[in-house]
Short mmCIF file of C-alpha atoms in Angstrom, two decimals:
data_model
loop_
_atom_site.label_atom_id
_atom_site.label_comp_id
_atom_site.label_asym_id
_atom_site.label_seq_id
_atom_site.Cartn_x
_atom_site.Cartn_y
_atom_site.Cartn_z
CA UNK A 24 44.71 -1.54 0.24
CA UNK A 25 45.34 1.27 -2.27
CA UNK A 26 46.34 0.52 -5.72
CA UNK A 27 50.09 0.18 -6.51
CA UNK A 28 51.26 3.29 -8.29
CA UNK A 29 54.03 2.69 -10.92
CA UNK A 30 56.06 5.70 -12.40
CA UNK A 31 57.22 4.82 -15.97
CA UNK A 32 60.11 6.71 -17.89
CA UNK A 33 59.94 9.21 -20.77
CA UNK A 34 61.16 6.51 -22.71
CA UNK A 35 58.53 4.00 -21.97
CA UNK A 36 55.77 6.69 -22.63
CA UNK A 37 57.28 7.48 -26.04
CA UNK A 38 57.74 3.82 -27.37
CA UNK A 39 54.40 2.80 -26.02
CA UNK A 40 52.66 5.48 -27.60
CA UNK A 41 54.55 5.11 -30.79
CA UNK A 42 53.37 1.64 -31.06
CA UNK A 43 49.83 2.37 -30.12
CA UNK A 44 49.51 4.89 -32.53
CA UNK A 45 50.69 2.82 -35.58
CA UNK A 46 48.50 0.09 -34.75
CA UNK A 47 45.53 2.54 -34.11
CA UNK A 48 46.17 4.27 -37.48
CA UNK A 49 46.49 1.12 -39.54
CA UNK A 50 43.31 -0.55 -38.04
CA UNK A 51 41.06 2.60 -38.47
CA UNK A 52 42.37 4.41 -41.49
CA UNK A 53 39.22 3.59 -43.98
CA UNK A 54 37.01 5.38 -41.41
CA UNK A 55 39.23 8.55 -41.53
CA UNK A 56 39.13 8.51 -45.40
CA UNK A 57 35.55 8.21 -45.38
CA UNK A 58 34.94 11.14 -43.03
CA UNK A 59 37.47 13.47 -44.76
CA UNK A 60 35.58 12.79 -48.34
CA UNK A 61 32.34 13.79 -46.48
CA UNK A 62 33.64 16.99 -45.00
CA UNK A 63 35.33 17.96 -48.28
CA UNK A 64 32.39 17.86 -50.51
CA UNK A 65 30.40 21.03 -48.94
CA UNK A 66 32.97 23.40 -50.30
CA UNK A 67 31.92 25.51 -53.41
CA UNK A 68 35.41 25.06 -54.96
CA UNK A 69 35.20 21.19 -54.44
CA UNK A 70 31.96 21.28 -56.19
CA UNK A 71 33.03 23.73 -59.08
CA UNK A 72 36.36 21.25 -59.60
CA UNK A 73 34.14 18.34 -60.46
CA UNK A 74 34.58 16.67 -56.98
CA UNK A 75 32.34 13.56 -56.54
CA UNK A 76 29.55 14.04 -54.53
CA UNK A 77 28.44 11.03 -51.91
CA UNK A 78 24.98 10.60 -50.48
CA UNK A 79 26.51 9.61 -47.17
CA UNK A 80 29.10 7.47 -45.43
CA UNK A 81 28.15 4.15 -46.58
CA UNK A 82 27.75 5.30 -50.23
CA UNK A 83 31.34 6.91 -50.11
CA UNK A 84 32.73 3.66 -49.01
CA UNK A 85 31.08 1.48 -51.49
CA UNK A 86 31.72 4.17 -54.37
CA UNK A 87 35.56 4.18 -53.49
CA UNK A 88 35.76 0.56 -53.44
CA UNK A 89 33.83 0.33 -56.79
CA UNK A 90 35.97 2.86 -58.68
CA UNK A 91 39.53 2.32 -56.76
CA UNK A 92 39.24 -1.08 -55.38
CA UNK A 93 39.63 -1.97 -51.60
CA UNK A 94 43.19 -0.34 -51.56
CA UNK A 95 41.32 3.08 -52.36
CA UNK A 96 40.20 3.03 -48.80
CA UNK A 97 44.03 3.09 -47.94
CA UNK A 98 45.04 6.03 -50.15
CA UNK A 99 46.67 8.54 -48.10
CA UNK A 100 47.65 5.98 -45.29
CA UNK A 101 51.50 6.53 -45.34
CA UNK A 102 51.67 10.11 -44.10
CA UNK A 103 48.60 9.20 -41.78
CA UNK A 104 50.48 6.00 -40.46
CA UNK A 105 53.83 7.90 -40.05
CA UNK A 106 51.99 10.92 -38.37
CA UNK A 107 49.75 8.74 -36.15
CA UNK A 108 52.69 6.72 -34.85
CA UNK A 109 54.60 10.14 -34.24
CA UNK A 110 51.65 12.14 -32.72
CA UNK A 111 50.73 9.30 -30.34
CA UNK A 112 54.34 9.00 -29.03
CA UNK A 113 54.72 12.70 -28.66
CA UNK A 114 51.02 12.96 -27.14
CA UNK A 115 51.67 10.30 -24.44
CA UNK A 116 55.34 11.44 -23.61
CA UNK A 117 53.82 15.02 -23.13
CA UNK A 118 50.80 13.88 -21.19
CA UNK A 119 52.74 11.70 -18.86
CA UNK A 120 55.39 14.17 -18.35
CA UNK A 121 53.21 17.08 -17.52
CA UNK A 122 50.69 15.00 -15.69
CA UNK A 123 53.59 13.96 -13.47
CA UNK A 124 54.64 17.42 -12.76
CA UNK A 125 50.85 18.54 -11.90
CA UNK A 126 50.16 15.95 -9.33
CA UNK A 127 49.98 17.35 -5.74
CA UNK A 128 52.06 16.17 -2.77
CA UNK A 129 50.13 13.00 -2.29
CA UNK A 130 50.41 12.01 -6.05
CA UNK A 131 46.74 12.97 -6.74
CA UNK A 132 45.36 14.91 -9.85
CA UNK A 133 42.31 16.74 -10.11
CA UNK A 134 40.13 16.80 -13.18
CA UNK A 135 41.18 20.41 -14.19
CA UNK A 136 44.81 19.41 -13.95
CA UNK A 137 44.11 16.25 -16.16
CA UNK A 138 42.31 18.35 -18.62
CA UNK A 139 45.23 20.87 -18.85
CA UNK A 140 47.80 18.11 -19.25
CA UNK A 141 45.92 16.69 -22.12
CA UNK A 142 45.45 20.10 -23.58
CA UNK A 143 49.26 20.58 -23.52
CA UNK A 144 49.79 17.20 -25.11
CA UNK A 145 47.31 17.86 -27.95
CA UNK A 146 48.64 21.33 -28.79
CA UNK A 147 52.23 20.17 -28.92
CA UNK A 148 51.41 17.10 -31.03
CA UNK A 149 49.39 19.42 -33.45
CA UNK A 150 51.87 21.91 -33.94
CA UNK A 151 54.75 19.46 -34.41
CA UNK A 152 53.45 16.26 -36.08
CA UNK A 153 49.91 16.42 -37.02
CA UNK A 154 49.59 19.68 -39.13
CA UNK A 155 51.82 18.61 -41.83
CA UNK A 156 50.90 14.89 -42.20
CA UNK A 157 46.98 15.71 -41.84
CA UNK A 158 47.52 18.30 -44.76
CA UNK A 159 49.12 15.71 -47.03
CA UNK A 160 46.53 13.23 -46.24
CA UNK A 161 43.85 15.69 -46.88
CA UNK A 162 45.37 16.79 -50.12
CA UNK A 163 45.61 12.91 -51.44
CA UNK A 164 41.86 12.33 -50.42
CA UNK A 165 40.70 15.30 -51.91
CA UNK A 166 42.86 14.66 -55.17
CA UNK A 167 41.11 10.97 -55.24
CA UNK A 168 37.84 12.69 -55.40
CA UNK A 169 38.78 14.95 -58.52
CA UNK A 170 38.18 14.03 -62.17
CA UNK A 171 41.90 14.42 -63.01
CA UNK A 172 44.52 13.43 -60.59
CA UNK A 173 47.10 15.99 -59.48
CA UNK A 174 49.35 13.78 -57.46
CA UNK A 175 51.21 10.58 -58.19
CA UNK A 176 51.72 9.80 -54.31
CA UNK A 177 52.94 11.10 -50.83
CA UNK A 178 56.29 12.35 -51.99
CA UNK A 179 54.81 14.28 -55.04
CA UNK A 180 52.16 15.87 -53.04
CA UNK A 181 54.87 17.20 -50.55
CA UNK A 182 57.09 18.28 -53.14
CA UNK A 183 54.34 20.13 -55.13
CA UNK A 184 53.13 21.78 -51.92
CA UNK A 185 56.42 23.06 -51.14
CA UNK A 186 57.19 24.11 -54.78
CA UNK A 187 54.04 26.06 -55.25
CA UNK A 188 53.58 27.49 -51.62
CA UNK A 189 56.69 26.94 -49.77
CA UNK A 190 57.11 25.07 -46.39
CA UNK A 191 54.02 26.90 -44.88
CA UNK A 192 52.03 25.17 -47.58
CA UNK A 193 52.16 21.91 -45.73
CA UNK A 194 51.32 23.74 -42.24
CA UNK A 195 48.17 24.99 -43.71
CA UNK A 196 45.48 24.99 -41.02
CA UNK A 197 47.98 24.57 -38.36
CA UNK A 198 45.73 26.74 -35.90
CA UNK A 199 42.71 24.60 -36.36
CA UNK A 200 44.77 21.51 -36.18
CA UNK A 201 46.45 22.48 -32.90
CA UNK A 202 42.82 23.50 -31.52
CA UNK A 203 41.30 20.19 -32.40
CA UNK A 204 44.12 18.14 -31.18
CA UNK A 205 44.17 20.04 -27.75
CA UNK A 206 40.70 19.72 -27.49
CA UNK A 207 40.66 16.19 -28.25
CA UNK A 208 43.46 15.12 -25.99
CA UNK A 209 41.80 17.40 -23.07
CA UNK A 210 38.69 15.52 -23.38
CA UNK A 211 39.88 12.22 -24.16
CA UNK A 212 42.95 11.77 -21.49
CA UNK A 213 40.31 13.28 -18.78
CA UNK A 214 37.59 10.97 -19.73
CA UNK A 215 39.88 8.10 -19.97
CA UNK A 216 41.85 8.76 -16.72
CA UNK A 217 38.72 9.51 -14.81
CA UNK A 218 36.85 6.27 -15.83
CA UNK A 219 40.12 4.20 -15.23
CA UNK A 220 40.69 5.44 -11.62
CA UNK A 221 37.04 4.99 -10.79
CA UNK A 222 37.41 1.07 -12.24
CA UNK A 223 40.62 0.74 -10.36
CA UNK A 224 39.06 2.04 -7.24
CA UNK A 225 36.00 -0.10 -7.68
CA UNK A 226 37.95 -3.03 -8.11
CA UNK A 227 40.13 -2.55 -5.27
CA UNK A 228 37.09 -2.01 -2.93
CA UNK A 229 35.63 -4.99 -4.36
CA UNK A 230 38.65 -7.17 -3.72
CA UNK A 231 39.21 -7.77 -7.57
CA UNK A 232 42.65 -6.40 -7.66
CA UNK A 233 44.67 -3.76 -6.05
CA UNK A 234 46.88 -2.98 -8.98
CA UNK A 235 46.52 0.03 -11.38
CA UNK A 236 47.26 -2.23 -14.35
CA UNK A 237 43.68 -3.15 -15.70
CA UNK A 238 43.24 -6.15 -17.95
CA UNK A 239 43.05 -5.46 -21.75
CA UNK A 240 39.28 -5.65 -21.94
CA UNK A 241 38.94 -3.07 -19.21
CA UNK A 242 41.16 -0.50 -21.00
CA UNK A 243 39.48 -1.25 -24.51
CA UNK A 244 36.23 -0.60 -23.05
CA UNK A 245 37.04 2.57 -21.33
CA UNK A 246 38.94 3.86 -24.19
CA UNK A 247 36.00 3.27 -26.37
CA UNK A 248 33.68 5.26 -24.14
CA UNK A 249 36.32 8.16 -24.10
CA UNK A 250 36.42 8.09 -27.93
CA UNK A 251 32.46 8.53 -28.51
CA UNK A 252 32.69 11.60 -25.75
CA UNK A 253 35.61 13.10 -27.84
CA UNK A 254 33.65 12.97 -31.13
CA UNK A 255 30.77 15.08 -30.16
CA UNK A 256 32.70 17.51 -28.11
CA UNK A 257 35.14 18.50 -30.59
CA UNK A 258 33.45 17.78 -34.16
CA UNK A 259 33.27 21.38 -35.26
CA UNK A 260 37.15 21.87 -35.04
CA UNK A 261 37.42 18.90 -37.15
CA UNK A 262 35.25 20.09 -39.86
CA UNK A 263 37.00 23.57 -39.95
CA UNK A 264 40.45 21.78 -39.75
CA UNK A 265 39.51 19.59 -42.84
CA UNK A 266 38.27 22.58 -44.82
CA UNK A 267 41.26 24.67 -44.05
CA UNK A 268 43.63 21.94 -45.35
CA UNK A 269 41.85 21.56 -48.58
CA UNK A 270 43.84 22.91 -51.58
CA UNK A 271 41.31 25.42 -52.29
CA UNK A 272 41.05 26.80 -48.68
CA UNK A 273 42.84 29.87 -49.70
CA UNK A 274 40.18 31.01 -52.18
CA UNK A 275 37.20 30.46 -49.81
CA UNK A 276 38.35 31.39 -46.35
CA UNK A 277 40.11 34.22 -44.82
CA UNK A 278 40.63 32.50 -41.27
CA UNK A 279 39.52 29.38 -39.16
CA UNK A 280 36.89 31.82 -37.81
CA UNK A 281 35.77 32.84 -41.01
CA UNK A 282 35.76 29.22 -42.25
CA UNK A 283 33.50 28.29 -39.48
CA UNK A 284 31.01 31.03 -40.26
CA UNK A 285 31.02 30.16 -43.85
CA UNK A 286 30.20 26.57 -43.13
CA UNK A 287 27.62 27.48 -40.67
CA UNK A 288 25.84 30.33 -42.72
CA UNK A 289 25.87 28.35 -46.12
CA UNK A 290 25.24 24.75 -45.06
CA UNK A 291 23.61 25.11 -41.70
CA UNK A 292 25.00 24.50 -38.01
CA UNK A 293 24.74 20.79 -38.43
CA UNK A 294 27.49 20.84 -40.97
CA UNK A 295 29.85 21.60 -38.32
CA UNK A 296 29.15 17.94 -37.43
CA UNK A 297 29.55 16.52 -40.94
CA UNK A 298 31.19 13.32 -40.98
CA UNK A 299 30.33 12.60 -37.34
CA UNK A 300 29.27 8.94 -38.09
CA UNK A 301 32.50 7.70 -39.58
CA UNK A 302 34.49 9.84 -37.15
CA UNK A 303 32.58 8.21 -34.24
CA UNK A 304 33.15 4.80 -35.79
CA UNK A 305 36.79 5.70 -36.08
CA UNK A 306 37.45 7.49 -32.69
CA UNK A 307 35.29 4.97 -30.56
CA UNK A 308 37.63 2.15 -31.86
CA UNK A 309 40.65 4.22 -32.20
CA UNK A 310 40.28 5.42 -28.35
CA UNK A 311 39.74 1.76 -27.41
CA UNK A 312 42.94 0.48 -29.41
CA UNK A 313 45.33 3.34 -28.68
CA UNK A 314 44.65 3.18 -24.87
CA UNK A 315 44.51 -0.64 -24.64
CA UNK A 316 47.71 -1.10 -26.88
CA UNK A 317 49.29 1.53 -24.94
CA UNK A 318 48.78 -0.03 -21.51
CA UNK A 319 49.69 -3.41 -23.08
CA UNK A 320 53.02 -2.01 -24.34
CA UNK A 321 53.66 -0.38 -21.17
CA UNK A 322 53.19 -3.75 -19.15
CA UNK A 323 55.83 -5.32 -21.50
CA UNK A 324 58.44 -2.51 -21.42
CA UNK A 325 58.17 -2.60 -17.64
CA UNK A 326 58.75 -6.37 -17.55
CA UNK A 327 61.61 -6.09 -20.15
CA UNK A 328 63.29 -3.12 -17.82
CA UNK A 329 64.19 -1.16 -21.15
#
């Protein structure tokens, strides 16, 4: 018997995605902070400004807690949390909408179409939500590493950026952000949906269940594997995005391509995967959390008939 297909409304996708994004952002933020600090410290301007240098991800986390307290691991959380909730809502809404339109007459979706739907979702969330919130988050984390603090908090950071650089100041690095988010969603959604459909089919053929609603443990595990695949496939885009959003980017790089070239030429090609360990720990669990929470939220919304 074929698994039952349930079509969810746009409101369900948006609400469930927003909830999943908020939960995932709060749960994994410390690893995001450590990853960003590790990526920033290779910049020449960072070093010349007296930025703190870390031996590795563990040293970075320990030093942050030692000098800032445990709350130091959550500096920049507010823009990240707001952005994460909003971007996940936009991402799932866009993906589900585009995916529905790309299905064939029998409701099937090929791998290339899954990837296209994911790409569209990532580019849209990157350009509308992620670029400004990531810029503010990166600047607050960069500021934490400097001997003298420049920002009093998120609002002051936004005010300073807009006053000194205009609105485009908080959209710095929008191109690499859209490229990274597009690639992330392209890989992550395709990997997740492919594995999910395989598991659903296996359970149906084995008599373990004929529904497309998998138990929490299944979606958590599938989301974790999808996160691992995403990290190594898209890490260079993430490094370039972070460097382009640092306050000193305009002094060092002419464009995203020039940034990628400079990083590879001056620091070695492996520098384009700098911060992979903390990002892996984040995306591995963020993928697990966001997909599992999304699926559970969708189940609740279906039952409540919102």
